[in-house]
Structures are given as C-alpha cells and as structure tokens.
Short mmCIF file of C-alpha atoms in Angstrom, two decimals:
data_model
loop_
_atom_site.label_atom_id
_atom_site.label_comp_id
_atom_site.label_asym_id
_atom_site.label_seq_id
_atom_site.Cartn_x
_atom_site.Cartn_y
_atom_site.Cartn_z
CA MET A 1 24.66 -19.03 10.19
CA ALA A 2 22.88 -16.21 10.87
CA ASP A 3 21.30 -15.19 14.45
CA THR A 4 17.69 -15.04 13.96
CA ARG A 5 16.94 -14.35 17.69
CA THR A 6 15.44 -10.70 18.56
CA PRO A 7 16.42 -8.89 21.73
CA SER A 8 13.25 -10.17 23.42
CA ASP A 9 14.12 -13.81 22.74
CA LEU A 10 17.50 -13.28 24.41
CA LEU A 11 16.16 -12.00 27.34
CA THR A 12 13.41 -14.56 27.87
CA ALA A 13 16.55 -17.11 27.13
CA ALA A 14 18.52 -15.02 30.01
CA LEU A 15 15.62 -15.10 32.76
CA PRO A 16 15.32 -18.20 35.15
CA ASP A 17 11.48 -19.63 35.91
CA ASP A 18 9.93 -19.73 38.89
CA ASP A 19 11.47 -23.09 39.97
CA ALA A 20 15.07 -22.39 39.22
CA ARG A 21 14.92 -18.95 41.02
CA ALA A 22 13.58 -21.27 44.15
CA LEU A 23 16.54 -23.48 43.81
CA TYR A 24 19.17 -20.75 43.40
CA ARG A 25 17.74 -19.15 46.84
CA ALA A 26 17.97 -22.65 48.15
CA ILE A 27 21.76 -22.77 46.93
CA LEU A 28 22.32 -19.33 48.27
CA ARG A 29 21.06 -20.42 51.80
CA ASN A 30 23.41 -23.54 51.75
CA GLY A 31 26.54 -21.50 51.46
CA GLY A 32 26.31 -20.88 47.63
CA ARG A 33 27.29 -24.61 46.85
CA LEU A 34 25.40 -27.78 45.71
CA ARG A 35 26.96 -30.95 45.17
CA ALA A 36 26.09 -33.18 42.18
CA ALA A 37 24.92 -35.92 44.78
CA GLU A 38 22.64 -33.45 46.59
CA VAL A 39 20.47 -32.78 43.49
CA GLY A 40 16.85 -34.08 43.98
CA THR A 41 14.63 -35.92 41.33
CA GLY A 42 12.59 -32.80 41.00
CA GLU A 43 15.46 -30.04 40.97
CA ALA A 44 17.42 -31.47 37.80
CA GLY A 45 15.32 -29.40 35.19
CA PRO A 46 15.94 -25.89 37.64
CA LEU A 47 19.38 -26.76 37.87
CA ARG A 48 19.83 -27.12 34.16
CA ARG A 49 17.93 -23.92 33.77
CA LEU A 50 20.57 -22.17 36.39
CA VAL A 51 23.38 -23.56 34.43
CA GLU A 52 21.85 -22.37 31.14
CA THR A 53 21.22 -18.56 32.18
CA GLY A 54 24.89 -18.93 33.99
CA LEU A 55 23.40 -18.25 37.71
CA VAL A 56 25.61 -21.21 38.74
CA VAL A 57 28.63 -22.80 37.11
CA PRO A 58 29.58 -26.68 37.38
CA GLN A 59 33.01 -27.52 39.35
CA LEU A 60 34.10 -30.80 37.52
CA MET A 61 36.83 -31.04 40.21
CA ASP A 62 34.67 -31.77 43.62
CA ALA A 63 31.55 -32.37 41.17
CA SER A 64 29.53 -29.64 42.50
CA TYR A 65 27.72 -26.33 41.55
CA SER A 66 28.31 -22.88 42.63
CA ALA A 67 26.32 -19.66 42.87
CA VAL A 68 27.16 -16.90 40.33
CA ASP A 69 26.92 -13.03 41.23
CA PRO A 70 23.39 -12.11 39.02
CA ARG A 71 24.93 -8.62 38.38
CA SER A 72 27.83 -10.41 36.31
CA VAL A 73 24.87 -12.19 34.35
CA THR A 74 22.97 -8.61 34.07
CA ASP A 75 26.17 -7.10 32.56
CA ARG A 76 26.70 -10.11 30.16
CA ILE A 77 23.17 -10.27 28.73
CA GLY A 78 22.89 -6.29 28.63
CA ALA A 79 25.92 -6.38 26.78
CA ASP A 80 24.61 -8.72 24.40
CA ILE A 81 21.22 -7.27 23.91
CA ARG A 82 22.91 -3.61 23.58
CA LEU A 83 24.85 -5.61 20.70
CA MET A 84 21.94 -7.40 18.89
CA SER A 85 19.85 -3.82 19.09
CA ALA A 86 22.64 -1.61 17.51
CA ARG A 87 22.85 -4.48 14.59
CA LEU A 88 19.04 -4.43 14.37
CA LEU A 89 19.02 -0.66 13.99
CA ALA A 90 21.62 -0.28 11.79
CA GLU A 91 19.68 -2.86 9.55
CA ALA A 92 16.55 -0.93 9.84
CA GLU A 93 18.32 2.35 8.38
CA GLN A 94 19.07 0.25 5.45
CA LEU A 95 15.18 -0.55 4.65
CA PRO A 96 14.60 2.52 2.60
CA ASP A 97 17.47 1.77 0.37
CA LEU A 98 16.83 -2.21 0.22
CA LEU A 99 13.09 -1.36 -0.84
CA GLY A 100 14.02 1.59 -2.77
CA ASP A 101 13.21 -0.03 -6.05
CA LEU A 102 9.72 -1.19 -4.74
CA THR A 103 8.94 2.21 -3.51
CA GLN A 104 9.68 3.63 -6.74
CA ALA A 105 7.37 0.91 -8.67
CA TYR A 106 4.68 1.89 -6.31
CA ASP A 107 4.78 5.34 -6.86
CA ALA A 108 4.97 5.17 -10.57
CA ALA A 109 2.02 2.74 -10.67
CA SER A 110 0.15 5.11 -8.61
CA HIS A 111 1.28 8.03 -10.29
CA ARG A 112 1.83 9.60 -6.81
CA GLY A 113 4.54 11.97 -8.33
CA ASN A 114 2.66 13.25 -11.44
CA ARG A 115 -0.50 14.79 -10.72
CA PRO A 116 -0.21 18.56 -11.74
CA THR A 117 -3.93 19.34 -11.46
CA GLY A 118 -4.11 18.03 -8.18
CA VAL A 119 -7.04 15.61 -9.23
CA ARG A 120 -7.04 12.27 -10.69
CA TYR A 121 -9.87 10.05 -11.54
CA VAL A 122 -10.73 6.49 -10.60
CA SER A 123 -13.39 4.01 -12.16
CA GLY A 124 -14.60 1.05 -10.57
CA MET A 125 -16.19 0.43 -6.97
CA GLU A 126 -13.31 -2.11 -6.47
CA GLN A 127 -10.83 0.13 -7.69
CA ILE A 128 -12.29 3.27 -5.73
CA ARG A 129 -12.46 0.95 -2.44
CA HIS A 130 -8.78 0.05 -2.80
CA GLN A 131 -7.60 3.59 -3.10
CA VAL A 132 -9.66 4.93 -0.24
CA ASP A 133 -8.13 1.96 1.68
CA GLN A 134 -4.51 3.18 0.62
CA LEU A 135 -5.30 6.71 1.51
CA ALA A 136 -6.77 5.16 5.39
CA LEU A 137 -3.39 3.79 5.90
CA GLU A 138 -1.41 6.78 4.73
CA PHE A 139 -3.35 9.46 6.27
CA ARG A 140 -4.30 8.36 9.83
CA ASP A 141 -5.05 11.48 11.98
CA GLU A 142 -8.61 12.45 10.68
CA TYR A 143 -11.23 11.12 8.73
CA LEU A 144 -14.38 13.05 7.59
CA THR A 145 -16.78 11.41 5.90
CA ALA A 146 -20.68 12.79 4.69
CA THR A 147 -22.32 9.41 3.38
CA PRO A 148 -25.88 9.64 2.22
CA GLY A 149 -28.16 6.62 3.16
CA GLY A 150 -25.97 5.39 6.00
CA ALA A 151 -22.42 3.22 6.73
CA CYS A 152 -22.24 1.00 3.56
CA PRO A 153 -23.64 -1.85 1.83
CA VAL A 154 -24.64 -4.70 4.68
CA ALA A 155 -21.91 -7.08 3.24
CA ALA A 156 -19.33 -4.51 3.73
CA LEU A 157 -19.84 -3.44 7.40
CA PRO A 158 -17.57 -5.93 9.03
CA ASP A 159 -14.87 -4.87 6.76
CA ARG A 160 -15.45 -0.97 7.32
CA LEU A 161 -15.70 -1.91 10.97
CA ASN A 162 -12.34 -3.44 10.93
CA HIS A 163 -10.74 -0.46 9.32
CA ALA A 164 -12.56 1.66 11.70
CA LEU A 165 -11.09 -0.10 14.76
CA ARG A 166 -7.61 0.10 12.99
CA TYR A 167 -7.72 3.77 12.47
CA LEU A 168 -9.29 4.90 15.77
CA GLU A 169 -6.49 2.38 17.83
CA HIS A 170 -3.54 4.19 15.78
CA GLY A 171 -4.94 7.54 17.49
CA GLY A 172 -7.12 9.06 14.57
CA THR A 173 -10.57 10.82 14.90
CA MET A 174 -13.30 10.02 12.89
CA ARG A 175 -16.72 12.05 12.38
CA ALA A 176 -19.47 11.46 10.06
CA VAL A 177 -22.66 12.48 8.59
CA TYR A 178 -25.52 10.31 7.73
CA GLU A 179 -29.14 10.97 6.30
CA PRO A 180 -31.86 10.75 9.16
CA ALA A 181 -33.10 7.18 7.62
CA ALA A 182 -29.84 5.83 9.02
CA ARG A 183 -31.80 5.93 12.20
CA VAL A 184 -34.20 3.33 11.23
CA ASP A 185 -31.67 0.89 9.39
CA GLY A 186 -30.93 -1.82 11.64
CA PRO A 187 -27.48 -2.58 10.18
CA THR A 188 -26.30 0.94 10.10
CA VAL A 189 -27.44 1.23 13.82
CA GLU A 190 -25.59 -1.57 15.13
CA PHE A 191 -22.46 -0.41 12.77
CA ALA A 192 -22.48 3.41 14.26
CA VAL A 193 -23.22 1.72 17.93
CA GLU A 194 -19.80 0.10 17.46
CA VAL A 195 -17.84 2.77 16.04
CA THR A 196 -19.12 5.46 18.47
CA ARG A 197 -17.78 3.07 20.94
CA LEU A 198 -14.26 3.48 19.72
CA GLY A 199 -14.53 7.13 19.46
CA CYS A 200 -16.01 7.91 16.19
CA THR A 201 -18.75 10.38 16.00
CA ILE A 202 -21.76 10.39 14.21
CA ARG A 203 -24.67 12.98 13.30
CA VAL A 204 -27.45 12.95 10.63
CA LEU A 205 -28.23 16.30 8.82
CA ALA A 206 -32.05 16.49 7.52
CA ALA A 207 -30.85 18.19 4.51
CA PRO A 208 -29.70 17.13 0.99
CA PHE A 209 -25.97 16.53 0.86
CA SER A 210 -23.47 14.58 -1.54
CA ARG A 211 -21.24 11.92 -0.70
CA LEU A 212 -17.71 13.30 0.65
CA LEU A 213 -14.44 11.56 2.37
CA ILE A 214 -11.42 13.83 3.52
CA PHE A 215 -8.29 12.51 5.03
CA ASP A 216 -6.60 14.61 7.37
CA ARG A 217 -7.78 17.72 5.58
CA THR A 218 -5.32 16.90 2.48
CA VAL A 219 -6.85 14.47 0.21
CA ALA A 220 -10.73 14.74 -0.33
CA VAL A 221 -12.67 12.06 -2.48
CA ILE A 222 -16.12 13.06 -4.11
CA PRO A 223 -18.14 11.55 -6.84
CA ALA A 224 -17.12 11.69 -10.40
CA ALA A 225 -20.47 10.19 -11.76
CA ALA A 226 -24.20 10.02 -10.58
CA ASP A 227 -23.93 6.39 -9.74
CA ASN A 228 -20.91 6.29 -7.45
CA THR A 229 -18.96 4.43 -10.10
CA SER A 230 -16.07 6.88 -10.66
CA ALA A 231 -14.60 9.18 -8.18
CA ALA A 232 -12.41 12.17 -8.05
CA PHE A 233 -9.49 12.26 -6.04
CA VAL A 234 -8.51 15.94 -5.14
CA GLU A 235 -5.00 17.01 -3.51
CA ASP A 236 -5.22 20.72 -4.72
CA PRO A 237 -5.00 22.48 -1.49
CA ALA A 238 -7.28 25.43 -2.40
CA THR A 239 -10.31 22.87 -3.26
CA VAL A 240 -9.68 20.60 -0.46
CA ALA A 241 -9.84 23.28 2.12
CA PHE A 242 -13.03 24.67 0.46
CA LEU A 243 -14.65 20.97 0.99
CA VAL A 244 -13.56 21.00 4.67
CA GLY A 245 -15.48 23.95 4.98
CA VAL A 246 -18.43 22.44 3.10
CA PHE A 247 -18.20 19.41 5.73
CA GLU A 248 -17.75 21.76 8.68
CA GLN A 249 -20.89 23.64 7.83
CA GLN A 250 -22.85 20.16 7.40
CA TRP A 251 -21.44 19.23 10.69
CA GLN A 252 -22.73 22.27 12.57
CA GLN A 253 -26.42 21.46 10.74
CA ALA A 254 -26.11 18.04 11.49
CA GLU A 255 -28.09 16.65 14.89
CA GLY A 256 -26.39 14.22 17.54
CA VAL A 257 -27.99 10.99 17.51
CA ASN A 258 -28.17 8.23 20.67
CA TRP A 259 -27.40 5.24 18.47
CA ALA A 260 -27.03 3.10 21.68
CA ALA A 261 -30.65 4.07 22.72
CA LEU A 262 -31.80 3.05 19.07
CA ALA A 263 -29.97 -0.47 19.09
CA ASP A 264 -31.52 -1.24 22.18
CA GLY A 265 -35.20 -0.98 20.61
CA GLY A 266 -35.95 2.25 22.55
CA THR A 267 -36.89 5.52 20.61
CA GLU A 268 -34.79 8.47 20.85
CA PRO A 269 -36.63 11.48 21.95
CA LEU A 270 -37.26 14.07 18.84
CA VAL A 271 -34.63 16.63 18.74
CA HIS A 272 -37.26 19.34 19.44
CA GLU A 273 -38.32 17.66 22.34
CA GLN A 274 -35.11 17.73 23.75
CA VAL A 275 -34.74 21.39 23.10
CA GLY A 276 -37.74 21.98 24.62
CA ARG A 277 -37.33 19.91 27.95
CA LEU A 278 -33.95 21.90 28.35
CA LEU A 279 -35.06 25.16 27.64
CA SER A 280 -38.19 24.88 30.16
CA GLN A 281 -35.15 24.20 32.29
CA GLY A 282 -33.82 27.67 31.57
CA LEU A 283 -31.23 26.93 29.74
CA THR A 284 -29.80 29.41 27.16
CA GLN A 285 -29.64 28.66 23.25
CA ARG A 286 -26.01 28.16 23.19
CA ALA A 287 -25.95 26.01 26.13
CA ILE A 288 -28.64 23.79 24.56
CA ALA A 289 -26.48 23.36 21.30
CA SER A 290 -23.61 22.20 23.08
CA ARG A 291 -25.71 19.84 25.71
CA LEU A 292 -27.07 18.13 22.07
CA GLY A 293 -23.76 18.87 20.08
CA LEU A 294 -26.04 20.80 17.75
CA SER A 295 -25.46 24.19 15.89
CA GLU A 296 -27.18 27.42 17.31
CA ARG A 297 -28.66 27.72 14.00
CA THR A 298 -30.29 24.43 14.38
CA VAL A 299 -31.47 24.81 17.98
CA ALA A 300 -32.83 28.62 17.03
CA GLY A 301 -34.87 26.66 14.31
CA HIS A 302 -36.54 24.03 16.60
CA ILE A 303 -36.87 27.03 19.02
CA SER A 304 -38.94 28.96 16.50
CA ARG A 305 -41.16 25.48 15.89
CA LEU A 306 -41.86 25.34 19.61
CA ARG A 307 -43.05 28.79 19.49
CA GLU A 308 -45.41 28.54 17.00
CA LEU A 309 -46.50 25.42 18.69
CA TYR A 310 -47.18 27.14 22.29
CA ASP A 311 -47.96 30.45 20.45
CA ALA A 312 -45.48 32.26 22.11
CA GLN A 313 -44.12 35.77 21.31
CA THR A 314 -41.02 35.70 23.28
CA LEU A 315 -37.89 33.21 24.62
CA PHE A 316 -39.45 34.22 28.20
CA GLN A 317 -42.90 33.11 27.58
CA LEU A 318 -42.05 30.17 25.93
CA GLY A 319 -40.05 28.70 28.92
CA TRP A 320 -42.78 29.74 31.07
CA GLN A 321 -45.56 28.11 29.16
CA MET A 322 -43.34 24.83 28.81
CA ARG A 323 -42.56 24.73 32.11
CA GLY A 324 -46.41 25.06 33.10
CA ALA A 325 -47.08 22.46 30.85
CA ARG A 326 -44.82 19.96 31.95
CA THR A 327 -45.92 20.90 35.75
CA GLY A 328 -49.37 19.92 34.36
CA GLU A 329 -48.38 16.99 32.96
CA SER A 330 -46.62 15.80 36.06
CA ASP A 331 -49.64 16.37 38.38
CA GLY A 332 -52.11 14.87 36.07
#
C-alpha cells in the first residue's frame, strides 16, 4: 500500500508532546532508566508516545525502559524525511507529463496557440467574466482597469473583493480609475475602502473614458459592443503598449480620493480646496501634485480656477491673498 504521509506528517509523528517531554526528562534524572512497575497511572500515555517516537526503548529482560540519545532519533527521522522529500520532488517533476493531455486540451479549447492577429472576440457577459478571471490567475503582477460608473454590479461585489484579495496577497499591484459619481455610490465606496486597505489604488477621472482592463501590460480587454456584451482580448504588443499609454495618461489626470472618509459619512474636501490650502502653505505646484496624487496638469487647472476666484494675477499674489483669507476666517 502506498505511503500517503507527507514530510510534515512524519515530523509531527516524530515529535513528543509536552507530557512526553516531561517524562523523558524525569527518566534522565533517574539515570536514564524507568522500571515498568514504577510507571504511574498518568504516565502510561506519555510513555507510549516516547516509545513510538523512539526516545525510549523497552527492555524485556528486566521489564524496564531506557532513554535513547535524541540525536539518533533526529538522524533517523531526518533521513526518512529527506528520502520522502526526494520521492515527492521526483513525482513533482512528472506532473507536466501526467497532465500534458489536459494542457493540450485546454490550449486547443481556448485557442491559445492560434491567434495570428493578436485579437480574439468573446461574446456574452458570463463568458467574458470567465475569460477575465482566467487572465487574473495567469497574469499576477499588475492589473490596470478603467471602469466607468464604478466597481461593478452590487451582486458581483463580494466575488470581485475575493478576487482582489487573492490577487494582492499574491504580491500583485492594482490601479483603477472610476468616474466621479463613484464617490456617492455606497456599495462602490465600501468596495473601494476594502480594496484600498489591501493595497489597491483607486482614482476618479472627471472626463469621459472607456472601459479598459490590462494584465501585466501583456493582455488588454476592451469593449467590442456598446452594451459591453462583447469584448476584444488584445495581445498584439504594439496595441497593448498603446492602451497602456492611454491608461497612464488617464491615471495622471485622475484625482486621488479618501474613500475611508467617504465611507465614514464624512464629506471629502473639494480637490480645489485641498489645492488652495496647500498653496497657501507655500507648497509648489509639483509638491502639491505629489502630495495629492494628482498630475501637475490637473493641479495647474485647479490653480487657474483659484486665480479667477481670488482675482489674482500671479501665484505669489494668489498665495498671499489665500493666506490672508484663511487668517481672516480664523480671526473671525
């Protein structure tokens, strides 16, 4: 019969529990020998454990038990574990051949090896989700997504959260762009709070953009129908590189969001107010962009609106007037 134990099972079976360890020490204090007649009622179980692990051996001639040097047990168990590990490694090497027929069937069914144009089309929401999930399992380093409206339908949020958790726990990075309306959608805000705690970063973009998924900068998924019931899976390197550039441009224009504050029922300060506060503190445009996670172009747009609001001709004048306004507010 085949040995189904693992090296971990073997090690666990070889180690004595606390009671057996205490009895072993007591035997050593008694000269390394324990007579059968001296075994107490509560010592029968620990003694049996020591015999099973080989730390004591019975002496039939005089009905006693003798302690054994643990080093000999260590050598024996270590040799057994190394032998078992070598066998398991040899079996692991055979796995590609043992599953080769199934691998070929999978490749043939998904047409992985026959995509001369670098683009394949998938119809039906269920099939699209299935293919996207497969990509998330295959490409585990970077996930970029531009999702108009928000995360996804409410019913799908638990599954999306589980997928994100597994992806991020594996060490992957995730960045997402949503529409500003996502800030006032309760389920999306709750979803954003959870995934940002896991390490995902989500910004909002106040400009029209299309749905886009990119896996490891290798495969991109874009809509192939206006109602999103058909999708194009793109693997052409030049096209994917272009789409990555589109996403990065949108990312730089998008604004950071304090999702946790929104979930707590607070109101996130308007971005131009945040820009104004930092500007009045003397921060440069570049420093403000870095602090808020915005592009310098976006910060420049907010500063332009602030200059109109305060009727300021220069940045110095704007900063001076804003500091004065804030001082006046605090004095009042």
